[in-house]
mmCIF file of C-alpha atoms in Angstrom:
data_model
loop_
_atom_site.group_PDB
_atom_site.id
_atom_site.type_symbol
_atom_site.label_atom_id
_atom_site.label_comp_id
_atom_site.label_asym_id
_atom_site.label_seq_id
_atom_site.Cartn_x
_atom_site.Cartn_y
_atom_site.Cartn_z
ATOM 1 C CA MET A 29 22.078 -4.539 -8.773
ATOM 2 C CA ASN A 30 21.213 -4.484 -12.422
ATOM 3 C CA LEU A 31 18.320 -2.111 -12.951
ATOM 4 C CA LEU A 32 15.637 -3.042 -15.454
ATOM 5 C CA GLN A 33 12.132 -1.794 -16.317
ATOM 6 C CA PHE A 34 8.831 -3.673 -16.587
ATOM 7 C CA SER A 35 6.169 -1.943 -18.619
ATOM 8 C CA TYR A 36 2.532 -3.023 -18.221
ATOM 9 C CA GLU A 37 0.657 -1.661 -21.228
ATOM 10 C CA GLN A 38 -2.914 -2.398 -20.151
ATOM 11 C CA GLU A 39 -5.268 -0.493 -17.897
ATOM 12 C CA PHE A 40 -4.496 -1.238 -14.214
ATOM 13 C CA THR A 41 -7.383 -0.874 -11.822
ATOM 14 C CA LEU A 42 -6.517 0.309 -8.340
ATOM 15 C CA GLU A 43 -8.290 -0.704 -5.137
ATOM 16 C CA SER A 44 -10.035 2.670 -5.063
ATOM 17 C CA GLY A 45 -11.605 1.994 -8.440
ATOM 18 C CA GLU A 46 -9.365 4.605 -10.090
ATOM 19 C CA THR A 47 -7.222 3.392 -12.983
ATOM 20 C CA LEU A 48 -3.772 3.851 -14.468
ATOM 21 C CA ALA A 49 -3.754 3.675 -18.283
ATOM 22 C CA ARG A 50 -0.440 1.790 -17.939
ATOM 23 C CA PHE A 51 2.424 1.595 -15.521
ATOM 24 C CA ASN A 52 6.201 0.980 -15.255
ATOM 25 C CA LEU A 53 8.155 -0.728 -12.492
ATOM 26 C CA VAL A 54 11.846 -0.309 -12.170
ATOM 27 C CA TYR A 55 13.328 -3.367 -10.583
ATOM 28 C CA GLY A 56 16.856 -4.494 -9.640
ATOM 29 C CA THR A 57 18.230 -7.986 -9.923
ATOM 30 C CA SER A 58 21.415 -9.560 -8.658
ATOM 31 C CA GLY A 59 22.672 -13.096 -9.182
ATOM 32 C CA THR A 60 21.249 -15.755 -11.518
ATOM 33 C CA LEU A 61 17.969 -17.673 -11.515
ATOM 34 C CA ASN A 62 18.877 -21.331 -11.260
ATOM 35 C CA GLU A 63 17.440 -24.131 -13.396
ATOM 36 C CA THR A 64 14.732 -25.062 -10.911
ATOM 37 C CA LYS A 65 13.886 -21.369 -10.300
ATOM 38 C CA ASP A 66 13.790 -21.876 -6.548
ATOM 39 C CA ASN A 67 16.527 -19.474 -5.461
ATOM 40 C CA VAL A 68 14.576 -16.215 -5.630
ATOM 41 C CA ILE A 69 14.985 -13.760 -2.735
ATOM 42 C CA TRP A 70 12.412 -10.895 -3.176
ATOM 43 C CA VAL A 71 13.140 -7.818 -1.109
ATOM 44 C CA CYS A 72 10.396 -5.309 -0.489
ATOM 45 C CA HIS A 73 11.631 -1.791 0.300
ATOM 46 C CA ALA A 74 10.379 0.730 2.820
ATOM 47 C CA LEU A 75 8.961 4.231 2.410
ATOM 48 C CA THR A 76 11.791 6.026 0.625
ATOM 49 C CA GLY A 77 13.735 3.000 -0.577
ATOM 50 C CA ASN A 78 14.492 2.017 -4.162
ATOM 51 C CA ALA A 79 15.249 -0.988 -6.331
ATOM 52 C CA SER A 80 18.923 -1.058 -5.521
ATOM 53 C CA ALA A 81 18.539 -3.126 -2.315
ATOM 54 C CA ASP A 82 22.329 -3.767 -2.199
ATOM 55 C CA ASP A 83 22.777 0.024 -1.655
ATOM 56 C CA TRP A 84 20.303 0.702 1.176
ATOM 57 C CA TRP A 85 20.760 -2.752 2.716
ATOM 58 C CA SER A 86 24.433 -3.325 1.901
ATOM 59 C CA GLY A 87 24.942 -5.131 5.150
ATOM 60 C CA MET A 88 22.625 -7.908 4.082
ATOM 61 C CA ILE A 89 22.936 -8.117 0.301
ATOM 62 C CA GLY A 90 26.087 -8.574 -1.820
ATOM 63 C CA GLU A 91 29.088 -10.771 -2.265
ATOM 64 C CA GLY A 92 30.030 -12.392 1.007
ATOM 65 C CA LYS A 93 26.814 -11.087 2.712
ATOM 66 C CA PHE A 94 23.937 -13.142 3.977
ATOM 67 C CA TYR A 95 21.979 -12.896 0.711
ATOM 68 C CA ASN A 96 24.774 -13.605 -1.720
ATOM 69 C CA PRO A 97 24.199 -13.223 -5.516
ATOM 70 C CA ASP A 98 26.519 -16.156 -6.052
ATOM 71 C CA GLU A 99 23.787 -18.277 -4.450
ATOM 72 C CA HIS A 100 20.556 -16.335 -4.863
ATOM 73 C CA PHE A 101 18.632 -14.479 -7.447
ATOM 74 C CA ILE A 102 17.787 -11.317 -5.603
ATOM 75 C CA ILE A 103 14.972 -9.002 -6.794
ATOM 76 C CA CYS A 104 13.730 -5.658 -5.479
ATOM 77 C CA ALA A 105 11.033 -3.669 -7.295
ATOM 78 C CA ASN A 106 10.535 0.015 -6.839
ATOM 79 C CA ILE A 107 6.936 0.420 -5.824
ATOM 80 C CA ILE A 108 4.207 2.428 -7.655
ATOM 81 C CA GLY A 109 4.123 6.012 -6.452
ATOM 82 C CA SER A 110 7.807 6.169 -5.585
ATOM 83 C CA HIS A 111 10.527 8.531 -6.794
ATOM 84 C CA TYR A 112 12.926 6.023 -8.352
ATOM 85 C CA GLY A 113 11.643 5.355 -11.843
ATOM 86 C CA SER A 114 8.375 3.438 -11.362
ATOM 87 C CA THR A 115 5.094 5.157 -12.256
ATOM 88 C CA GLY A 116 4.388 7.905 -9.787
ATOM 89 C CA PRO A 117 3.485 11.605 -9.425
ATOM 90 C CA PHE A 118 6.164 12.716 -11.968
ATOM 91 C CA SER A 119 4.867 10.342 -14.614
ATOM 92 C CA TRP A 120 2.970 11.634 -17.632
ATOM 93 C CA ASN A 121 -0.817 11.839 -17.355
ATOM 94 C CA ASN A 122 -2.288 11.536 -20.778
ATOM 95 C CA LYS A 123 -5.612 12.896 -19.617
ATOM 96 C CA THR A 124 -4.133 16.346 -18.746
ATOM 97 C CA ASP A 125 -1.107 16.261 -21.078
ATOM 98 C CA ASP A 126 1.093 17.043 -18.064
ATOM 99 C CA ARG A 127 2.772 15.266 -15.217
ATOM 100 C CA TYR A 128 0.393 13.896 -12.493
ATOM 101 C CA TYR A 129 1.723 15.875 -9.582
ATOM 102 C CA HIS A 130 -1.198 16.269 -7.149
ATOM 103 C CA ASP A 131 -3.478 14.332 -9.486
ATOM 104 C CA PHE A 132 -1.743 11.004 -9.014
ATOM 105 C CA PRO A 133 -4.409 8.524 -7.929
ATOM 106 C CA PHE A 134 -4.611 7.108 -4.443
ATOM 107 C CA VAL A 135 -2.671 3.840 -4.122
ATOM 108 C CA THR A 136 -2.652 1.149 -1.418
ATOM 109 C CA ILE A 137 -0.230 -1.451 -0.308
ATOM 110 C CA ARG A 138 -2.431 -3.983 -2.029
ATOM 111 C CA ASP A 139 -2.158 -2.027 -5.288
ATOM 112 C CA MET A 140 1.669 -2.138 -5.021
ATOM 113 C CA VAL A 141 1.651 -5.863 -4.509
ATOM 114 C CA ASN A 142 -0.806 -6.443 -7.417
ATOM 115 C CA ALA A 143 1.654 -4.619 -9.664
ATOM 116 C CA MET A 144 4.592 -6.666 -8.350
ATOM 117 C CA GLU A 145 2.575 -9.809 -8.999
ATOM 118 C CA LEU A 146 2.293 -8.832 -12.658
ATOM 119 C CA LEU A 147 6.046 -8.381 -12.734
ATOM 120 C CA ARG A 148 6.550 -11.790 -11.184
ATOM 121 C CA ILE A 149 4.350 -13.373 -13.840
ATOM 122 C CA HIS A 150 6.272 -11.519 -16.562
ATOM 123 C CA LEU A 151 9.526 -12.885 -15.217
ATOM 124 C CA GLY A 152 8.203 -16.437 -15.233
ATOM 125 C CA ILE A 153 8.839 -16.887 -11.472
ATOM 126 C CA THR A 154 6.586 -19.574 -9.974
ATOM 127 C CA LYS A 155 8.135 -19.834 -6.515
ATOM 128 C CA ILE A 156 9.751 -17.331 -4.208
ATOM 129 C CA HIS A 157 12.222 -18.869 -1.827
ATOM 130 C CA THR A 158 12.078 -15.850 0.545
ATOM 131 C CA CYS A 159 10.105 -12.662 0.573
ATOM 132 C CA ILE A 160 11.511 -10.221 3.136
ATOM 133 C CA GLY A 161 10.702 -6.676 4.109
ATOM 134 C CA GLY A 162 10.803 -4.198 6.970
ATOM 135 C CA SER A 163 8.267 -1.512 7.784
ATOM 136 C CA LEU A 164 6.253 -0.621 4.649
ATOM 137 C CA GLY A 165 8.249 -3.372 2.957
ATOM 138 C CA GLY A 166 6.972 -5.925 5.493
ATOM 139 C CA GLN A 167 3.420 -4.697 4.823
ATOM 140 C CA GLN A 168 3.917 -5.541 1.130
ATOM 141 C CA ALA A 169 5.420 -8.958 1.860
ATOM 142 C CA MET A 170 2.533 -9.836 4.128
ATOM 143 C CA GLU A 171 -0.058 -8.751 1.596
ATOM 144 C CA TRP A 172 1.667 -10.900 -1.040
ATOM 145 C CA ALA A 173 1.690 -13.994 1.202
ATOM 146 C CA ILE A 174 -2.108 -13.541 1.639
ATOM 147 C CA LEU A 175 -2.788 -12.823 -2.026
ATOM 148 C CA GLN A 176 -0.763 -15.918 -3.120
ATOM 149 C CA PRO A 177 -0.600 -18.305 -0.217
ATOM 150 C CA THR A 178 1.474 -21.005 -2.046
ATOM 151 C CA LEU A 179 3.937 -18.630 -3.679
ATOM 152 C CA ILE A 180 6.352 -17.801 -0.909
ATOM 153 C CA ASP A 181 8.262 -20.500 0.962
ATOM 154 C CA ASN A 182 9.787 -18.310 3.598
ATOM 155 C CA LEU A 183 8.249 -15.049 4.782
ATOM 156 C CA ILE A 184 10.382 -12.634 6.853
ATOM 157 C CA LEU A 185 8.456 -9.707 8.411
ATOM 158 C CA ILE A 186 10.525 -7.108 10.261
ATOM 159 C CA ALA A 187 9.240 -4.189 12.330
ATOM 160 C CA THR A 188 5.814 -4.134 10.595
ATOM 161 C CA ASN A 189 2.203 -4.722 11.302
ATOM 162 C CA ALA A 190 -1.086 -6.208 10.094
ATOM 163 C CA TYR A 191 -2.774 -2.826 9.901
ATOM 164 C CA HIS A 192 -1.385 0.615 10.354
ATOM 165 C CA SER A 193 -2.068 1.964 13.840
ATOM 166 C CA ALA A 194 -3.721 5.256 14.757
ATOM 167 C CA TRP A 195 -0.365 6.222 16.197
ATOM 168 C CA GLY A 196 1.457 5.582 12.903
ATOM 169 C CA ILE A 197 -1.271 7.405 10.960
ATOM 170 C CA ALA A 198 -0.959 10.373 13.290
ATOM 171 C CA PHE A 199 2.776 10.608 12.591
ATOM 172 C CA ASN A 200 2.137 10.462 8.879
ATOM 173 C CA GLU A 201 -0.585 13.107 9.032
ATOM 174 C CA SER A 202 1.761 15.417 10.947
ATOM 175 C CA GLN A 203 4.292 15.049 8.204
ATOM 176 C CA ARG A 204 1.748 15.807 5.527
ATOM 177 C CA MET A 205 0.630 18.856 7.556
ATOM 178 C CA ALA A 206 4.302 20.016 7.449
ATOM 179 C CA ILE A 207 4.303 19.649 3.641
ATOM 180 C CA GLU A 208 1.085 21.689 3.431
ATOM 181 C CA THR A 209 2.722 24.595 5.286
ATOM 182 C CA ASP A 210 5.105 25.032 2.334
ATOM 183 C CA PRO A 211 3.625 27.848 0.268
ATOM 184 C CA THR A 212 4.832 26.101 -2.896
ATOM 185 C CA TRP A 213 3.053 22.890 -2.224
ATOM 186 C CA LYS A 214 0.009 23.647 -4.375
ATOM 187 C CA GLU A 215 2.170 24.534 -7.422
ATOM 188 C CA LYS A 216 2.740 22.009 -10.232
ATOM 189 C CA ARG A 217 6.485 21.810 -10.244
ATOM 190 C CA PRO A 218 8.981 19.057 -9.277
ATOM 191 C CA ASP A 219 10.333 20.898 -6.191
ATOM 192 C CA ALA A 220 6.938 21.910 -4.810
ATOM 193 C CA GLY A 221 6.629 21.281 -1.074
ATOM 194 C CA ILE A 222 10.318 20.377 -0.710
ATOM 195 C CA GLN A 223 10.899 22.709 2.251
ATOM 196 C CA GLY A 224 7.891 21.252 3.950
ATOM 197 C CA MET A 225 9.169 17.756 3.274
ATOM 198 C CA LYS A 226 12.382 18.591 5.113
ATOM 199 C CA THR A 227 10.339 19.289 8.256
ATOM 200 C CA ALA A 228 8.291 16.178 7.584
ATOM 201 C CA ARG A 229 11.472 14.064 7.542
ATOM 202 C CA SER A 230 12.563 15.645 10.815
ATOM 203 C CA ILE A 231 9.250 14.595 12.352
ATOM 204 C CA ALA A 232 9.547 11.117 10.899
ATOM 205 C CA LEU A 233 13.085 10.650 12.245
ATOM 206 C CA LEU A 234 11.780 11.027 15.799
ATOM 207 C CA SER A 235 9.554 7.969 15.182
ATOM 208 C CA TYR A 236 12.307 5.992 13.429
ATOM 209 C CA ARG A 237 14.878 6.378 16.182
ATOM 210 C CA HIS A 238 14.744 6.269 20.002
ATOM 211 C CA TYR A 239 15.646 8.294 23.077
ATOM 212 C CA GLU A 240 18.831 6.255 23.465
ATOM 213 C CA THR A 241 19.841 6.801 19.834
ATOM 214 C CA TYR A 242 19.944 10.563 20.378
ATOM 215 C CA THR A 243 21.428 10.319 23.860
ATOM 216 C CA GLN A 244 24.371 8.267 22.652
ATOM 217 C CA LYS A 245 24.880 9.805 19.173
ATOM 218 C CA GLN A 246 23.670 13.473 19.348
ATOM 219 C CA THR A 247 24.446 14.687 22.872
ATOM 220 C CA SER A 248 26.861 17.594 22.973
ATOM 221 C CA PRO A 249 30.121 16.913 24.845
ATOM 222 C CA ASP A 250 30.165 20.589 25.804
ATOM 223 C CA LYS A 251 28.072 20.849 28.993
ATOM 224 C CA ASN A 252 28.170 24.658 28.881
ATOM 225 C CA LYS A 253 26.678 24.867 25.338
ATOM 226 C CA GLN A 254 23.581 26.991 25.038
ATOM 227 C CA ASP A 255 22.670 26.760 21.347
ATOM 228 C CA ASP A 256 23.549 25.005 18.072
ATOM 229 C CA PHE A 257 23.265 21.528 19.620
ATOM 230 C CA PRO A 258 24.237 18.365 17.592
ATOM 231 C CA ALA A 259 20.679 17.081 17.784
ATOM 232 C CA SER A 260 19.442 20.333 16.141
ATOM 233 C CA SER A 261 21.906 20.206 13.252
ATOM 234 C CA TYR A 262 21.245 16.493 12.825
ATOM 235 C CA GLN A 263 17.515 17.044 12.259
ATOM 236 C CA ARG A 264 18.222 19.717 9.699
ATOM 237 C CA TYR A 265 20.844 17.544 7.968
ATOM 238 C CA GLN A 266 18.424 14.660 7.639
ATOM 239 C CA GLY A 267 15.836 16.925 6.077
ATOM 240 C CA GLU A 268 18.323 18.281 3.568
ATOM 241 C CA LYS A 269 19.567 14.811 2.815
ATOM 242 C CA LEU A 270 16.191 13.484 1.829
ATOM 243 C CA ALA A 271 15.377 16.635 -0.167
ATOM 244 C CA LYS A 272 18.359 15.811 -2.414
ATOM 245 C CA ARG A 273 16.994 12.419 -3.351
ATOM 246 C CA PHE A 274 13.185 12.476 -3.007
ATOM 247 C CA ASN A 275 10.139 14.576 -3.718
ATOM 248 C CA ALA A 276 7.197 15.766 -1.651
ATOM 249 C CA PHE A 277 4.599 14.251 -3.975
ATOM 250 C CA SER A 278 5.835 10.684 -3.647
ATOM 251 C CA TYR A 279 6.282 11.221 0.074
ATOM 252 C CA TRP A 280 2.663 12.209 0.315
ATOM 253 C CA VAL A 281 1.427 9.325 -1.805
ATOM 254 C CA LEU A 282 3.381 6.663 -0.053
ATOM 255 C CA SER A 283 2.593 7.834 3.431
ATOM 256 C CA LYS A 284 -1.066 7.707 2.472
ATOM 257 C CA ALA A 285 -0.572 4.148 1.186
ATOM 258 C CA MET A 286 0.991 3.137 4.494
ATOM 259 C CA ASP A 287 -2.057 4.565 6.308
ATOM 260 C CA SER A 288 -4.248 2.350 4.127
ATOM 261 C CA HIS A 289 -2.587 -0.837 5.163
ATOM 262 C CA ASN A 290 -5.066 -3.356 6.584
ATOM 263 C CA VAL A 291 -4.719 -7.024 5.478
ATOM 264 C CA GLY A 292 -8.226 -7.760 6.750
ATOM 265 C CA ARG A 293 -10.009 -5.288 4.429
ATOM 266 C CA GLY A 294 -12.449 -7.172 2.245
ATOM 267 C CA ARG A 295 -11.240 -10.510 3.641
ATOM 268 C CA GLY A 296 -13.349 -11.026 6.696
ATOM 269 C CA GLY A 297 -11.057 -9.274 9.168
ATOM 270 C CA VAL A 298 -7.385 -9.274 10.034
ATOM 271 C CA GLU A 299 -7.251 -12.652 11.812
ATOM 272 C CA ALA A 300 -8.985 -14.448 8.960
ATOM 273 C CA ALA A 301 -6.534 -12.872 6.474
ATOM 274 C CA LEU A 302 -3.423 -13.743 8.454
ATOM 275 C CA ARG A 303 -4.556 -17.358 8.878
ATOM 276 C CA VAL A 304 -4.419 -17.725 5.082
ATOM 277 C CA ILE A 305 -0.618 -17.465 5.147
ATOM 278 C CA ARG A 306 1.115 -20.819 4.486
ATOM 279 C CA SER A 307 4.672 -19.613 4.279
ATOM 280 C CA LYS A 308 7.202 -20.544 6.903
ATOM 281 C CA THR A 309 7.116 -17.196 8.751
ATOM 282 C CA LEU A 310 9.571 -15.351 10.917
ATOM 283 C CA VAL A 311 8.476 -12.120 12.659
ATOM 284 C CA ILE A 312 11.157 -9.882 14.009
ATOM 285 C CA GLY A 313 10.529 -7.005 16.373
ATOM 286 C CA ILE A 314 12.919 -4.319 17.547
ATOM 287 C CA SER A 315 12.822 -3.660 21.309
ATOM 288 C CA THR A 316 13.051 0.141 21.035
ATOM 289 C CA ASP A 317 10.686 0.616 18.055
ATOM 290 C CA ILE A 318 8.155 3.301 18.984
ATOM 291 C CA LEU A 319 6.587 3.475 15.501
ATOM 292 C CA PHE A 320 5.915 -0.244 15.134
ATOM 293 C CA PRO A 321 6.019 -1.409 18.785
ATOM 294 C CA VAL A 322 6.862 -5.069 19.406
ATOM 295 C CA SER A 323 3.230 -5.785 20.490
ATOM 296 C CA GLU A 324 2.341 -5.479 16.782
ATOM 297 C CA GLN A 325 4.910 -8.070 15.706
ATOM 298 C CA LYS A 326 3.923 -10.414 18.570
ATOM 299 C CA TYR A 327 0.338 -10.226 17.339
ATOM 300 C CA LEU A 328 1.447 -11.306 13.854
ATOM 301 C CA ALA A 329 3.408 -14.239 15.241
ATOM 302 C CA GLN A 330 0.528 -15.333 17.409
ATOM 303 C CA THR A 331 -1.972 -15.182 14.550
ATOM 304 C CA ILE A 332 -0.070 -16.367 11.494
ATOM 305 C CA PRO A 333 -0.051 -20.225 11.556
ATOM 306 C CA ASN A 334 3.186 -21.647 12.946
ATOM 307 C CA ALA A 335 4.978 -18.340 12.798
ATOM 308 C CA GLN A 336 8.142 -17.767 14.900
ATOM 309 C CA TYR A 337 8.949 -14.555 16.729
ATOM 310 C CA THR A 338 12.270 -13.056 17.813
ATOM 311 C CA GLU A 339 13.381 -9.670 18.935
ATOM 312 C CA ILE A 340 16.421 -7.494 18.296
ATOM 313 C CA ASP A 341 17.676 -5.403 21.208
ATOM 314 C CA SER A 342 18.879 -2.203 19.592
ATOM 315 C CA ILE A 343 19.365 1.454 20.480
ATOM 316 C CA TYR A 344 18.337 2.439 16.913
ATOM 317 C CA GLY A 345 14.600 2.060 17.291
ATOM 318 C CA HIS A 346 12.637 1.370 14.128
ATOM 319 C CA ASP A 347 15.686 1.969 11.938
ATOM 320 C CA GLY A 348 17.347 -0.982 13.609
ATOM 321 C CA PHE A 349 16.299 -3.219 10.756
ATOM 322 C CA LEU A 350 18.519 -1.156 8.475
ATOM 323 C CA VAL A 351 21.495 -1.086 10.873
ATOM 324 C CA GLU A 352 21.662 -4.278 12.919
ATOM 325 C CA PHE A 353 22.630 -6.536 10.009
ATOM 326 C CA GLU A 354 25.027 -8.763 12.011
ATOM 327 C CA ILE A 355 22.363 -9.719 14.490
ATOM 328 C CA LEU A 356 19.760 -10.021 11.763
ATOM 329 C CA SER A 357 22.053 -12.352 9.770
ATOM 330 C CA GLN A 358 22.462 -14.598 12.839
ATOM 331 C CA ILE A 359 18.764 -14.742 13.369
ATOM 332 C CA LEU A 360 18.045 -15.602 9.710
ATOM 333 C CA LYS A 361 20.690 -18.318 9.725
ATOM 334 C CA LYS A 362 18.969 -20.041 12.672
ATOM 335 C CA PHE A 363 15.543 -19.578 11.040
ATOM 336 C CA TYR A 364 16.547 -21.268 7.808
ATOM 337 C CA ILE A 365 18.054 -24.311 9.454
ATOM 338 C CA SER A 366 15.056 -24.891 11.700
ATOM 339 C CA SER A 367 12.463 -27.518 10.801
ATOM 340 C CA ASP A 368 9.840 -26.595 8.217
ATOM 341 C CA ILE A 369 6.253 -25.891 9.167
ATOM 342 C CA PRO A 370 3.673 -28.502 8.185
ATOM 343 C CA LYS A 371 2.670 -28.270 4.519
ATOM 344 C CA ASP A 372 -0.954 -29.217 5.059
ATOM 345 C CA ILE A 373 -2.180 -25.983 6.677
ATOM 346 C CA PRO A 374 -5.679 -25.380 5.284
ATOM 347 C CA VAL A 375 -6.202 -22.136 3.298
ATOM 348 C CA GLU A 376 -9.234 -20.315 4.494
ATOM 349 C CA LYS A 377 -11.432 -18.818 1.882
ATOM 350 C CA GLU A 378 -13.038 -15.365 2.140
#
């Protein structure tokens, strides 16, 4: 994808009441916007994702893939607070004449979407053919469909929820506690807390995968083995892998943002908010997802007007949305050729 930068040079007020004097969003594009500007596919990335959606979702995006740049104008924006170029903890804080680090303001999913809305306006996009996201990306897509009910024609929500559960918040807090145990965490330097983040990633991975994932992929063939098991080295490998591409500050900020997710906040409750959505909606659950169990996706499908629900049977747990691209492509093909939902669904006001 072609990476670009959008700079918003005015004060940006966050949901908390704090402000950013300005912000940048790095965004990736692939393909060409057609004359009628109705071929936009907006991809919302998950916790540690970036604007290069064709890299982390290569099974779905690219030439010959389901979302083909020869047909679609594909956009993915790196969210505020992230590590990959958008305004975040490593950005410069004019108030302190230093990088933000621990002083980066609290941001919510709604703040991220409001920033992307400004990018959309800047690009002159008046209609999004499809907005799609999994996990934290699905939380963003859902917020956007509520914020702008007539903007998105097709809404695809994968392994996500209407509000973050106590279970999910507990996992995130455990990860932040791991970061806090790193003696460098309180220091203002780019690698502060990085050892703690490795442990945090190991904790997270247990919620992203499933018992069967480890049984099939990480069980030692040596039945007499007493130490140095594949599952042990795998956990350490995943921590090291993330440490090479991410930072503990962004990890902290984005996990807090995920905890804040509640589409009903200030809108009269979750059900009232979800009923505002007018997009043709497909909700996809993953049978083995323990972090976002399918009950959360079934609730979305039952509450969003005329939404459809389907389920992917996968051994990969929550991460199935990043892996099961062949099944996902088949599901999406059927969704797009199905009849449209009625266009006269009333929009409820707050």
